[in-house]
Amino acid sequence: MLFRSKRRFNEFDPYVRYIAINTKKVSNVKHRQAILACTDREALRKIAGGEYAGDFADGVIKPNIGQDYAPTGLWDTLLGDKVEATGNVELGKKLIEESGAPFPNPIVYDYGKTEVSDKVAASLVESLGRCGITVQPNGLEPGGYYGVVLDPAKQGSMSAGGWGPDWLNASTVIPELFTPSGGFNMSQYDDAAFNKAVADAKVISDRAAQAKAWQDLNTQASQLGLTIPTRFGLEQRIVGSKVQNAYIWGPYGSWPYAILSVEK
């Protein structure tokens, strides 16, 4: 989404908002996929502010990173059927049935407690409950949130998160979020084949080939249900009528300060 006049902007910020699914506590991939299918992403976006809060996300790599992004097809085909933004309850129930195991109820949802995030938790309770999934909200003091969710001994089954690349390469996204060597692996994912594919992608010297590798790994992570991607964040800004060369530098969520000027 892009809306621009001379002074106002509505463009991507650097961040993908998502909910990490702890693969140690929800180990069955069909159960994780069921969580994705049942989640009402439309309600979550509405709580965040509606269409101005962001576009619906299909993975953890964001379009404004450049060539490392490609649509994953998560909500179209990846889970076996189309999933509307309000969820697909029938698909969710089917996936649980196909799992061959009872769903590990209840699942604990960790989040930094605020008025808005309380509403997100309530929405998850309602939407996942449609598929027989019991969500136990765990509202935490925001200042101590990451001290809990980054501790495997304390983290619940799902944890609210957000991530932006350090620079314009998904080497600062996929390894960080989904490998043990990363610093923000709230999915607690540790798969030898996936780890090797990530390590191999880091050292591909052909940039186009490397981009394809990151695209494929993003799609794989989406299909494995390592997160519920909720939205590609947007931000709105306005500048004075005499400010020149203004635009939002999306990957860094900032003005291009080096070229900003003011008309005399």
Short mmCIF file of C-alpha atoms in Angstrom, two decimals:
data_model
loop_
_atom_site.label_atom_id
_atom_site.label_comp_id
_atom_site.label_asym_id
_atom_site.label_seq_id
_atom_site.Cartn_x
_atom_site.Cartn_y
_atom_site.Cartn_z
CA MET A 1 0.00 0.00 0.00
CA LEU A 2 1.26 3.50 -0.83
CA PHE A 3 -0.56 6.81 -0.49
CA ARG A 4 1.34 10.00 -1.16
CA SER A 5 0.63 13.64 -1.81
CA LYS A 6 3.13 16.48 -1.53
CA ARG A 7 3.34 16.33 2.23
CA ARG A 8 1.80 13.16 3.58
CA PHE A 9 3.07 9.59 3.54
CA ASN A 10 1.64 6.17 4.31
CA GLU A 11 4.39 3.65 3.68
CA PHE A 12 6.02 0.52 5.05
CA ASP A 13 8.07 0.76 8.22
CA PRO A 14 10.92 -1.76 8.65
CA TYR A 15 8.97 -4.24 10.77
CA VAL A 16 7.04 -7.46 10.36
CA ARG A 17 4.63 -8.14 13.20
CA TYR A 18 4.08 -11.79 14.07
CA ILE A 19 3.35 -14.26 16.82
CA ALA A 20 6.08 -16.84 17.33
CA ILE A 21 4.96 -20.43 17.95
CA ASN A 22 7.23 -22.30 20.34
CA THR A 23 8.04 -25.52 18.47
CA LYS A 24 9.22 -27.21 21.67
CA LYS A 25 5.73 -26.87 23.17
CA VAL A 26 3.72 -27.15 19.93
CA SER A 27 5.89 -29.76 18.24
CA ASN A 28 3.38 -31.16 15.74
CA VAL A 29 3.55 -29.20 12.48
CA LYS A 30 -0.14 -29.86 11.76
CA HIS A 31 -1.05 -28.32 15.11
CA ARG A 32 0.99 -25.22 14.29
CA GLN A 33 -0.61 -24.99 10.87
CA ALA A 34 -4.02 -25.29 12.53
CA ILE A 35 -3.19 -22.27 14.70
CA LEU A 36 -2.42 -20.27 11.56
CA ALA A 37 -5.60 -21.42 9.83
CA CYS A 38 -7.82 -20.53 12.79
CA THR A 39 -6.38 -17.11 13.61
CA ASP A 40 -8.56 -14.13 12.73
CA ARG A 41 -5.86 -11.85 11.30
CA GLU A 42 -8.46 -9.31 10.23
CA ALA A 43 -9.49 -8.81 13.86
CA LEU A 44 -5.86 -8.46 14.94
CA ARG A 45 -5.23 -5.79 12.31
CA LYS A 46 -8.41 -3.95 13.26
CA ILE A 47 -7.28 -3.86 16.89
CA ALA A 48 -3.91 -2.46 15.77
CA GLY A 49 -5.56 0.35 13.81
CA GLY A 50 -7.02 -1.17 10.65
CA GLU A 51 -5.57 -0.81 7.17
CA TYR A 52 -3.29 2.03 8.25
CA ALA A 53 -1.59 -0.30 10.75
CA GLY A 54 -0.27 -2.53 7.99
CA ASP A 55 -0.83 -4.93 5.12
CA PHE A 56 -1.39 -8.61 5.81
CA ALA A 57 1.92 -10.46 6.10
CA ASP A 58 2.72 -13.80 4.47
CA GLY A 59 6.06 -14.48 6.16
CA VAL A 60 8.83 -12.71 8.05
CA ILE A 61 10.59 -11.14 5.06
CA LYS A 62 9.00 -7.84 4.09
CA PRO A 63 8.57 -6.46 0.54
CA ASN A 64 10.59 -3.31 1.19
CA ILE A 65 13.72 -5.36 1.85
CA GLY A 66 14.04 -5.68 -1.93
CA GLN A 67 14.95 -8.79 -3.91
CA ASP A 68 14.94 -11.18 -0.94
CA TYR A 69 11.14 -10.95 -0.75
CA ALA A 70 8.75 -13.06 -2.81
CA PRO A 71 5.15 -13.99 -1.94
CA THR A 72 5.07 -17.26 -0.02
CA GLY A 73 1.50 -18.22 -0.89
CA LEU A 74 0.94 -18.94 2.80
CA TRP A 75 -2.70 -17.92 2.84
CA ASP A 76 -3.48 -19.26 -0.64
CA THR A 77 -2.07 -22.79 -0.96
CA LEU A 78 0.65 -23.48 1.57
CA LEU A 79 -1.63 -24.88 4.28
CA GLY A 80 -3.64 -27.01 1.85
CA ASP A 81 -6.50 -24.59 1.26
CA LYS A 82 -7.18 -20.87 1.08
CA VAL A 83 -7.25 -19.04 4.42
CA GLU A 84 -9.20 -15.80 4.45
CA ALA A 85 -8.06 -13.00 6.75
CA THR A 86 -10.83 -13.99 9.16
CA GLY A 87 -9.52 -17.58 9.28
CA ASN A 88 -10.59 -20.97 7.95
CA VAL A 89 -12.12 -22.93 10.82
CA GLU A 90 -12.90 -26.04 8.78
CA LEU A 91 -9.28 -26.25 7.60
CA GLY A 92 -8.02 -25.74 11.15
CA LYS A 93 -10.11 -28.60 12.46
CA LYS A 94 -9.06 -30.79 9.53
CA LEU A 95 -5.38 -30.15 10.21
CA ILE A 96 -5.79 -31.10 13.87
CA GLU A 97 -7.52 -34.30 12.80
CA GLU A 98 -4.75 -35.06 10.31
CA SER A 99 -2.10 -34.54 13.02
CA GLY A 100 -2.87 -37.91 14.57
CA ALA A 101 -2.55 -36.47 18.06
CA PRO A 102 -4.70 -34.45 20.47
CA PHE A 103 -4.00 -30.72 20.43
CA PRO A 104 -1.74 -29.77 23.39
CA ASN A 105 -4.30 -27.60 25.20
CA PRO A 106 -4.03 -25.15 26.78
CA ILE A 107 -1.48 -23.07 24.94
CA VAL A 108 -0.01 -20.11 26.82
CA TYR A 109 0.17 -16.82 24.89
CA ASP A 110 2.87 -14.45 26.16
CA TYR A 111 2.53 -10.73 25.50
CA GLY A 112 3.50 -7.37 26.96
CA LYS A 113 0.39 -6.25 28.83
CA THR A 114 -1.28 -3.07 27.54
CA GLU A 115 -4.89 -2.15 26.83
CA VAL A 116 -4.43 -2.91 23.12
CA SER A 117 -2.50 -6.15 23.60
CA ASP A 118 -5.17 -7.37 26.03
CA LYS A 119 -7.63 -7.06 23.15
CA VAL A 120 -5.27 -9.04 20.90
CA ALA A 121 -5.13 -11.80 23.50
CA ALA A 122 -8.92 -11.84 23.79
CA SER A 123 -9.21 -12.08 20.01
CA LEU A 124 -6.87 -15.08 19.94
CA VAL A 125 -8.88 -16.78 22.67
CA GLU A 126 -12.01 -16.34 20.59
CA SER A 127 -10.70 -17.16 17.11
CA LEU A 128 -8.59 -20.18 18.08
CA GLY A 129 -11.39 -21.41 20.31
CA ARG A 130 -13.47 -21.93 17.17
CA CYS A 131 -11.13 -24.83 16.34
CA GLY A 132 -11.08 -26.28 19.83
CA ILE A 133 -7.78 -24.62 20.74
CA THR A 134 -7.68 -23.24 24.27
CA VAL A 135 -5.55 -20.11 24.68
CA GLN A 136 -4.37 -19.04 28.12
CA PRO A 137 -3.30 -15.36 27.99
CA ASN A 138 -0.13 -14.52 29.90
CA GLY A 139 0.10 -10.74 30.13
CA LEU A 140 3.57 -9.70 31.27
CA GLU A 141 5.04 -6.43 32.47
CA PRO A 142 6.29 -4.87 29.19
CA GLY A 143 9.67 -3.96 30.67
CA GLY A 144 10.38 -7.57 31.59
CA TYR A 145 8.74 -9.20 28.58
CA TYR A 146 11.82 -10.32 26.64
CA GLY A 147 13.49 -11.58 29.78
CA VAL A 148 10.70 -14.15 29.90
CA VAL A 149 10.08 -15.06 26.25
CA LEU A 150 13.77 -15.40 25.39
CA ASP A 151 14.24 -17.81 28.28
CA PRO A 152 13.28 -21.32 27.09
CA ALA A 153 12.46 -22.33 30.66
CA LYS A 154 9.90 -19.52 31.04
CA GLN A 155 8.48 -18.98 27.55
CA GLY A 156 4.92 -20.06 26.78
CA SER A 157 3.54 -21.72 23.65
CA MET A 158 3.15 -18.50 21.65
CA SER A 159 4.81 -15.11 22.03
CA ALA A 160 4.12 -11.74 20.42
CA GLY A 161 7.01 -10.43 18.36
CA GLY A 162 8.23 -8.08 15.67
CA TRP A 163 11.39 -7.89 13.61
CA GLY A 164 13.13 -5.63 11.10
CA PRO A 165 16.31 -6.34 9.13
CA ASP A 166 19.58 -4.75 10.24
CA TRP A 167 20.41 -4.13 6.59
CA LEU A 168 18.86 -5.04 3.23
CA ASN A 169 19.61 -8.73 3.25
CA ALA A 170 17.50 -11.50 4.77
CA SER A 171 20.68 -12.84 6.36
CA THR A 172 19.59 -10.49 9.14
CA VAL A 173 16.12 -12.06 9.31
CA ILE A 174 15.93 -15.82 8.74
CA PRO A 175 19.05 -16.84 10.72
CA GLU A 176 18.09 -14.56 13.60
CA LEU A 177 14.53 -15.83 13.94
CA PHE A 178 14.79 -19.53 13.14
CA THR A 179 18.21 -20.93 14.04
CA PRO A 180 19.87 -21.60 17.41
CA SER A 181 22.70 -19.22 16.52
CA GLY A 182 20.22 -16.36 16.04
CA GLY A 183 19.47 -13.91 18.79
CA PHE A 184 15.68 -13.88 18.56
CA ASN A 185 14.60 -17.49 17.98
CA MET A 186 11.34 -17.32 19.93
CA SER A 187 10.11 -20.26 17.83
CA GLN A 188 12.79 -22.37 19.55
CA TYR A 189 13.36 -23.98 16.17
CA ASP A 190 16.39 -26.21 15.72
CA ASP A 191 16.40 -28.41 12.62
CA ALA A 192 19.70 -29.69 11.20
CA ALA A 193 18.64 -29.54 7.55
CA PHE A 194 17.15 -26.06 7.93
CA ASN A 195 20.21 -24.81 9.83
CA LYS A 196 22.50 -26.08 7.06
CA ALA A 197 20.39 -24.45 4.35
CA VAL A 198 20.60 -21.15 6.24
CA ALA A 199 24.36 -21.43 6.69
CA ASP A 200 24.75 -22.23 3.00
CA ALA A 201 22.59 -19.25 1.99
CA LYS A 202 24.78 -16.86 3.97
CA VAL A 203 27.82 -17.60 1.81
CA ILE A 204 26.22 -17.65 -1.66
CA SER A 205 28.15 -15.04 -3.62
CA ASP A 206 25.67 -14.72 -6.49
CA ARG A 207 23.23 -12.16 -5.07
CA ALA A 208 20.25 -13.29 -7.18
CA ALA A 209 20.84 -16.92 -6.19
CA GLN A 210 21.13 -15.91 -2.57
CA ALA A 211 17.85 -13.98 -2.77
CA LYS A 212 16.12 -17.09 -4.12
CA ALA A 213 17.53 -19.12 -1.23
CA TRP A 214 16.12 -16.65 1.31
CA GLN A 215 12.76 -16.65 -0.47
CA ASP A 216 12.61 -20.43 -0.31
CA LEU A 217 13.58 -20.51 3.37
CA ASN A 218 10.93 -17.89 4.19
CA THR A 219 8.32 -20.03 2.43
CA GLN A 220 9.51 -23.13 4.26
CA ALA A 221 9.34 -21.39 7.64
CA SER A 222 5.83 -20.18 6.83
CA GLN A 223 4.65 -23.65 5.86
CA LEU A 224 6.18 -25.13 9.01
CA GLY A 225 4.08 -22.74 11.11
CA LEU A 226 7.02 -21.24 12.97
CA THR A 227 5.13 -17.97 13.30
CA ILE A 228 1.74 -16.44 12.65
CA PRO A 229 2.70 -13.54 10.36
CA THR A 230 0.12 -10.86 11.09
CA ARG A 231 1.09 -7.64 9.29
CA PHE A 232 3.72 -5.73 7.40
CA GLY A 233 3.73 -2.52 9.42
CA LEU A 234 2.87 0.84 7.91
CA GLU A 235 3.47 4.32 9.26
CA GLN A 236 2.01 7.70 8.46
CA ARG A 237 3.95 10.96 8.49
CA ILE A 238 3.52 14.54 7.34
CA VAL A 239 6.11 17.20 6.56
CA GLY A 240 5.96 20.98 6.41
CA SER A 241 4.97 22.62 3.15
CA LYS A 242 8.51 23.87 2.49
CA VAL A 243 10.37 20.64 3.20
CA GLN A 244 12.02 19.24 0.06
CA ASN A 245 13.22 15.72 -0.89
CA ALA A 246 11.13 14.06 1.81
CA TYR A 247 10.17 10.41 1.70
CA ILE A 248 10.12 7.55 4.18
CA TRP A 249 13.18 5.39 3.73
CA GLY A 250 11.21 2.20 4.34
CA PRO A 251 13.95 -0.29 5.25
CA TYR A 252 15.05 2.00 8.09
CA GLY A 253 11.76 3.74 8.87
CA SER A 254 13.41 7.13 8.63
CA TRP A 255 13.59 10.30 6.59
CA PRO A 256 16.51 10.58 4.12
CA TYR A 257 18.25 13.12 6.31
CA ALA A 258 21.25 13.51 4.01
CA ILE A 259 19.11 15.08 1.28
CA LEU A 260 16.37 16.86 3.22
CA SER A 261 16.21 20.59 2.71
CA VAL A 262 13.92 23.53 3.40
CA GLU A 263 12.77 25.95 0.74
CA LYS A 264 13.57 29.55 1.60
#
